[in-house]
């Protein structure tokens, strides 16, 4: 049946499929507003979708929206890499499932690609403000059940993780998506478990980055690469993300710029003003003030 449907209508059907998969529901008005179609055309699209997958959705007459059923199976194949990138950039359309326009641009492959259904359940929980029960395999304790309150899906440059409140440790942490093998949506979270209570996420820290003083012979080239002004790059990032960014860019975070090698073309100039940012411990060469004093406080 899909072969006989035109491209424009396939886009709308893919959007319905995408919303059910990642949001768990869709209003008819969502489709009408997104594609600027009439009420009758929108109704026809839902009728065709129900013909294609009658067990995928049910209609809630009280809330006037279509809901994902427990028997849901996507009609379209949603590409995990493309979908994650679109979610990260707030482009939620599902069009990759029917053949997006692909530009001749290549990027290094991610180390791993998460299961699209794991991502979908987590996104549903985030959008609907729900906690989740997961099976997670960690390096320290192996596989086990955890209860999380997720609030963001994050690309740290190497892999994807979910930022969430961990009810076991009673703290906000990062959980690698590929280590999650099962997700069950649960109850509503308490206010202290929400993104607003995640101080590292809400806090923006300034990073003052300059060409490496010892490894770079022609700093003007680095200034051009990063669009520096007055020979430096000033950016603000979430405290929970600062270390990831510095590690991705190979920024030397030692006190006097002592890291050697062609990969270290940048140096963090204001490292001591950032001593209370836990995420910086993963940045190249970064040590805390206490560590530099031999553990003395």
Tab-separated table of C-alpha atoms in Angstrom:
chain	number	residue	atom	x	y	z
A	1	UNK	CA	0.000	0.000	0.000
A	2	UNK	CA	2.882	2.396	0.738
A	3	UNK	CA	4.143	2.088	-2.828
A	4	UNK	CA	0.936	3.664	-4.159
A	5	UNK	CA	1.082	6.670	-1.801
A	6	UNK	CA	2.605	9.960	-2.944
A	7	UNK	CA	5.705	11.469	-1.368
A	8	UNK	CA	3.908	14.320	0.429
A	9	UNK	CA	1.447	11.961	2.070
A	10	UNK	CA	4.258	9.585	3.014
A	11	UNK	CA	5.891	12.488	4.862
A	12	UNK	CA	2.730	13.026	6.863
A	13	UNK	CA	2.375	9.312	7.624
A	14	UNK	CA	6.038	9.176	8.686
A	15	UNK	CA	5.394	12.131	10.986
A	16	UNK	CA	2.473	10.302	12.620
A	17	UNK	CA	4.692	7.237	13.025
A	18	UNK	CA	7.521	9.349	14.461
A	19	UNK	CA	5.300	11.106	17.009
A	20	UNK	CA	3.762	7.860	18.202
A	21	UNK	CA	7.208	6.283	18.550
A	22	UNK	CA	8.997	9.151	20.283
A	23	UNK	CA	6.210	11.115	21.973
A	24	UNK	CA	3.742	8.311	22.624
A	25	UNK	CA	0.861	10.354	21.209
A	26	UNK	CA	-0.191	12.826	18.542
A	27	UNK	CA	-3.054	15.306	18.166
A	28	UNK	CA	-4.713	15.687	14.792
A	29	UNK	CA	-3.972	19.401	15.033
A	30	UNK	CA	-0.227	18.585	15.314
A	31	UNK	CA	-0.325	17.098	11.822
A	32	UNK	CA	-2.512	19.875	10.401
A	33	UNK	CA	-0.304	22.640	11.821
A	34	UNK	CA	2.965	20.945	10.843
A	35	UNK	CA	2.014	20.488	7.188
A	36	UNK	CA	-0.589	23.229	6.737
A	37	UNK	CA	-3.227	20.822	5.426
A	38	UNK	CA	-6.984	20.929	5.874
A	39	UNK	CA	-8.983	19.019	8.472
A	40	UNK	CA	-10.298	16.519	5.926
A	41	UNK	CA	-6.785	15.783	4.596
A	42	UNK	CA	-5.501	15.294	8.140
A	43	UNK	CA	-8.347	12.929	8.962
A	44	UNK	CA	-7.669	10.993	5.778
A	45	UNK	CA	-4.001	10.593	6.753
A	46	UNK	CA	-4.935	9.080	10.104
A	47	UNK	CA	-7.402	6.738	8.384
A	48	UNK	CA	-4.685	5.529	6.000
A	49	UNK	CA	-2.233	5.102	8.877
A	50	UNK	CA	-4.822	2.980	10.715
A	51	UNK	CA	-5.205	0.830	7.601
A	52	UNK	CA	-1.435	0.336	7.486
A	53	UNK	CA	-1.099	-0.428	11.210
A	54	UNK	CA	-4.463	-0.885	12.956
A	55	UNK	CA	-2.840	-1.995	16.226
A	56	UNK	CA	-0.440	0.951	16.492
A	57	UNK	CA	-2.755	3.615	17.885
A	58	UNK	CA	-5.927	4.176	19.836
A	59	UNK	CA	-8.036	7.326	20.089
A	60	UNK	CA	-8.635	9.015	23.429
A	61	UNK	CA	-11.944	10.851	22.950
A	62	UNK	CA	-11.576	12.749	26.228
A	63	UNK	CA	-8.147	14.209	25.369
A	64	UNK	CA	-8.848	14.134	21.626
A	65	UNK	CA	-5.493	12.628	20.697
A	66	UNK	CA	-4.123	9.362	19.335
A	67	UNK	CA	-2.067	7.247	21.720
A	68	UNK	CA	0.618	4.646	21.129
A	69	UNK	CA	-0.563	1.128	22.005
A	70	UNK	CA	1.437	-1.608	23.706
A	71	UNK	CA	1.435	-3.492	20.374
A	72	UNK	CA	3.034	-0.568	18.516
A	73	UNK	CA	5.517	-1.436	15.757
A	74	UNK	CA	6.830	1.381	13.541
A	75	UNK	CA	5.563	1.417	9.977
A	76	UNK	CA	8.731	3.193	8.842
A	77	UNK	CA	12.362	2.442	9.641
A	78	UNK	CA	13.805	5.414	11.529
A	79	UNK	CA	17.585	5.747	11.234
A	80	UNK	CA	19.146	5.964	14.716
A	81	UNK	CA	22.051	8.301	13.853
A	82	UNK	CA	19.936	10.735	11.842
A	83	UNK	CA	17.103	10.714	14.367
A	84	UNK	CA	19.427	11.383	17.318
A	85	UNK	CA	21.032	14.279	15.472
A	86	UNK	CA	17.629	15.737	14.655
A	87	UNK	CA	16.446	15.335	18.230
A	88	UNK	CA	19.598	17.061	19.459
A	89	UNK	CA	18.911	19.968	17.100
A	90	UNK	CA	15.157	20.044	17.731
A	91	UNK	CA	14.242	18.844	14.222
A	92	UNK	CA	11.541	16.278	14.945
A	93	UNK	CA	9.997	15.171	11.681
A	94	UNK	CA	10.763	11.499	11.024
A	95	UNK	CA	11.413	12.259	7.344
A	96	UNK	CA	14.620	10.198	7.320
A	97	UNK	CA	12.382	7.142	7.216
A	98	UNK	CA	11.205	7.970	3.688
A	99	UNK	CA	14.427	9.283	2.200
A	100	UNK	CA	15.810	12.631	3.245
A	101	UNK	CA	17.985	14.710	0.942
A	102	UNK	CA	21.540	13.670	1.818
A	103	UNK	CA	24.335	16.151	1.198
A	104	UNK	CA	27.839	14.908	0.239
A	105	UNK	CA	29.327	15.580	3.676
A	106	UNK	CA	30.997	12.932	5.783
A	107	UNK	CA	31.917	12.878	9.472
A	108	UNK	CA	33.798	10.340	11.601
A	109	UNK	CA	31.458	7.591	12.710
A	110	UNK	CA	30.302	7.502	16.302
A	111	UNK	CA	31.804	4.778	18.423
A	112	UNK	CA	28.406	3.183	18.754
A	113	UNK	CA	24.776	3.747	17.818
A	114	UNK	CA	22.048	3.334	20.467
A	115	UNK	CA	18.969	1.186	19.994
A	116	UNK	CA	16.301	3.436	18.472
A	117	UNK	CA	13.580	1.921	20.665
A	118	UNK	CA	15.569	2.598	23.847
A	119	UNK	CA	15.969	6.208	22.702
A	120	UNK	CA	12.264	6.437	21.879
A	121	UNK	CA	11.173	5.304	25.346
A	122	UNK	CA	13.541	7.735	27.043
A	123	UNK	CA	12.365	10.623	24.847
A	124	UNK	CA	8.759	9.709	25.676
A	125	UNK	CA	9.591	9.833	29.380
A	126	UNK	CA	11.325	13.209	29.017
A	127	UNK	CA	8.519	14.795	26.991
A	128	UNK	CA	5.821	13.452	29.311
A	129	UNK	CA	7.742	14.175	32.546
A	130	UNK	CA	7.977	10.571	33.727
A	131	UNK	CA	10.486	8.463	35.631
A	132	UNK	CA	11.772	5.225	34.104
A	133	UNK	CA	12.993	1.858	35.282
A	134	UNK	CA	15.979	0.606	33.270
A	135	UNK	CA	18.416	-2.271	33.095
A	136	UNK	CA	21.874	-0.711	33.022
A	137	UNK	CA	25.315	-2.261	32.696
A	138	UNK	CA	28.044	-0.199	34.336
A	139	UNK	CA	31.804	-0.674	34.413
A	140	UNK	CA	31.880	-0.829	38.208
A	141	UNK	CA	28.877	-2.937	39.158
A	142	UNK	CA	27.784	-4.804	36.039
A	143	UNK	CA	24.144	-5.223	35.051
A	144	UNK	CA	21.281	-4.202	37.323
A	145	UNK	CA	18.014	-2.318	37.654
A	146	UNK	CA	17.996	1.458	38.153
A	147	UNK	CA	15.280	4.070	38.466
A	148	UNK	CA	16.000	7.324	36.668
A	149	UNK	CA	14.273	10.613	35.959
A	150	UNK	CA	15.703	11.591	32.546
A	151	UNK	CA	15.649	15.168	31.323
A	152	UNK	CA	18.023	15.400	28.311
A	153	UNK	CA	19.610	13.294	25.573
A	154	UNK	CA	23.205	14.416	25.029
A	155	UNK	CA	25.883	13.942	22.365
A	156	UNK	CA	29.226	14.370	24.122
A	157	UNK	CA	31.205	14.105	20.882
A	158	UNK	CA	32.045	10.425	21.226
A	159	UNK	CA	28.815	8.768	22.281
A	160	UNK	CA	25.258	9.487	23.337
A	161	UNK	CA	24.094	9.554	26.927
A	162	UNK	CA	21.032	10.515	28.914
A	163	UNK	CA	21.268	13.077	31.709
A	164	UNK	CA	19.063	11.941	34.572
A	165	UNK	CA	18.430	11.916	38.292
A	166	UNK	CA	19.519	8.541	39.660
A	167	UNK	CA	17.290	7.433	42.521
A	168	UNK	CA	19.893	4.913	43.687
A	169	UNK	CA	22.663	7.455	44.284
A	170	UNK	CA	20.256	10.387	44.801
A	171	UNK	CA	22.237	12.495	42.344
A	172	UNK	CA	22.206	13.680	38.738
A	173	UNK	CA	24.426	11.573	36.482
A	174	UNK	CA	25.152	10.635	32.850
A	175	UNK	CA	24.143	7.197	31.584
A	176	UNK	CA	25.486	5.828	28.287
A	177	UNK	CA	22.585	4.923	25.983
A	178	UNK	CA	24.180	1.782	24.567
A	179	UNK	CA	24.488	0.313	28.083
A	180	UNK	CA	20.719	0.499	28.605
A	181	UNK	CA	18.950	-2.713	27.600
A	182	UNK	CA	15.399	-2.093	28.806
A	183	UNK	CA	13.236	0.933	29.591
A	184	UNK	CA	9.871	0.948	31.374
A	185	UNK	CA	8.032	4.231	31.888
A	186	UNK	CA	6.853	4.745	35.453
A	187	UNK	CA	5.545	7.464	37.749
A	188	UNK	CA	5.715	11.258	37.850
A	189	UNK	CA	8.941	12.570	39.430
A	190	UNK	CA	9.274	14.786	42.490
A	191	UNK	CA	10.383	18.416	41.967
A	192	UNK	CA	13.867	17.726	43.370
A	193	UNK	CA	14.351	15.132	40.610
A	194	UNK	CA	13.617	17.508	37.731
A	195	UNK	CA	16.027	19.291	35.391
A	196	UNK	CA	15.522	22.529	37.314
A	197	UNK	CA	17.161	20.897	40.351
A	198	UNK	CA	20.212	19.742	38.343
A	199	UNK	CA	22.623	22.515	39.345
A	200	UNK	CA	25.444	21.324	37.071
A	201	UNK	CA	23.056	21.350	34.121
A	202	UNK	CA	21.543	24.739	34.887
A	203	UNK	CA	24.857	26.446	35.664
A	204	UNK	CA	26.750	27.997	32.748
A	205	UNK	CA	30.524	28.296	33.111
A	206	UNK	CA	32.830	30.497	31.003
A	207	UNK	CA	35.717	28.907	29.119
A	208	UNK	CA	38.582	31.126	27.989
A	209	UNK	CA	40.440	29.214	25.272
A	210	UNK	CA	43.578	30.403	23.465
A	211	UNK	CA	46.096	28.924	20.994
A	212	UNK	CA	48.522	26.639	22.785
A	213	UNK	CA	51.502	28.772	23.908
A	214	UNK	CA	54.116	26.061	23.246
A	215	UNK	CA	52.736	23.636	20.636
A	216	UNK	CA	51.526	26.108	17.998
A	217	UNK	CA	54.060	27.902	15.808
A	218	UNK	CA	51.530	30.079	13.953
A	219	UNK	CA	48.661	30.893	16.350
A	220	UNK	CA	46.828	32.981	13.727
A	221	UNK	CA	45.822	29.742	11.985
A	222	UNK	CA	44.189	28.462	15.181
A	223	UNK	CA	42.499	31.812	15.750
A	224	UNK	CA	40.970	31.504	12.271
A	225	UNK	CA	39.934	27.873	12.845
A	226	UNK	CA	37.874	28.741	15.919
A	227	UNK	CA	36.777	32.256	14.996
A	228	UNK	CA	38.690	33.776	17.897
A	229	UNK	CA	38.460	37.451	18.701
A	230	UNK	CA	41.343	39.298	20.381
A	231	UNK	CA	43.366	36.082	20.162
A	232	UNK	CA	40.954	34.046	22.304
A	233	UNK	CA	37.658	32.196	22.266
A	234	UNK	CA	35.168	32.953	25.030
A	235	UNK	CA	32.267	30.510	25.319
A	236	UNK	CA	29.727	29.539	27.963
A	237	UNK	CA	28.752	25.884	28.393
A	238	UNK	CA	26.773	23.893	30.900
A	239	UNK	CA	28.945	22.795	33.819
A	240	UNK	CA	27.816	19.212	33.174
A	241	UNK	CA	29.196	19.420	29.608
A	242	UNK	CA	32.408	21.433	30.040
A	243	UNK	CA	34.751	18.466	30.415
A	244	UNK	CA	33.316	16.707	27.380
A	245	UNK	CA	33.866	19.764	25.193
A	246	UNK	CA	37.450	20.291	26.389
A	247	UNK	CA	38.275	16.634	25.859
A	248	UNK	CA	36.695	16.601	22.395
A	249	UNK	CA	38.757	19.623	21.334
A	250	UNK	CA	41.934	18.316	23.053
A	251	UNK	CA	42.273	21.500	25.109
A	252	UNK	CA	45.332	21.426	27.371
A	253	UNK	CA	43.972	22.143	30.854
A	254	UNK	CA	47.275	22.022	32.745
A	255	UNK	CA	48.373	25.056	34.739
A	256	UNK	CA	51.310	25.989	32.476
A	257	UNK	CA	50.393	24.289	29.209
A	258	UNK	CA	52.736	21.311	29.550
A	259	UNK	CA	50.951	18.729	27.394
A	260	UNK	CA	52.927	17.976	24.243
A	261	UNK	CA	51.763	16.669	20.881
A	262	UNK	CA	50.220	18.045	17.678
A	263	UNK	CA	46.715	17.273	18.956
A	264	UNK	CA	47.035	19.907	21.697
A	265	UNK	CA	46.528	23.140	19.768
A	266	UNK	CA	44.417	24.857	22.428
A	267	UNK	CA	44.966	25.845	26.059
A	268	UNK	CA	42.419	26.662	28.787
A	269	UNK	CA	43.492	30.021	30.162
A	270	UNK	CA	41.050	30.365	33.074
A	271	UNK	CA	41.352	26.886	34.608
A	272	UNK	CA	41.624	28.054	38.236
A	273	UNK	CA	38.352	29.969	38.111
A	274	UNK	CA	36.628	26.651	37.315
A	275	UNK	CA	37.916	24.616	40.254
A	276	UNK	CA	34.461	23.574	41.474
A	277	UNK	CA	33.210	22.020	38.220
A	278	UNK	CA	33.246	18.192	38.703
A	279	UNK	CA	32.880	17.419	34.982
A	280	UNK	CA	36.268	19.048	34.274
A	281	UNK	CA	38.084	16.092	35.825
A	282	UNK	CA	37.813	14.293	32.452
A	283	UNK	CA	39.446	17.201	30.561
A	284	UNK	CA	43.046	16.700	29.301
A	285	UNK	CA	45.566	17.394	32.060
A	286	UNK	CA	43.057	18.970	34.435
A	287	UNK	CA	43.697	18.512	38.157
A	288	UNK	CA	41.863	20.144	41.022
A	289	UNK	CA	43.424	22.670	43.340
A	290	UNK	CA	43.458	20.069	46.099
A	291	UNK	CA	45.275	17.569	43.865
A	292	UNK	CA	47.868	20.157	42.852
A	293	UNK	CA	48.520	20.797	46.566
A	294	UNK	CA	49.156	17.129	47.205
A	295	UNK	CA	45.701	16.530	48.642
A	296	UNK	CA	45.970	19.354	51.195
A	297	UNK	CA	42.885	21.553	51.600
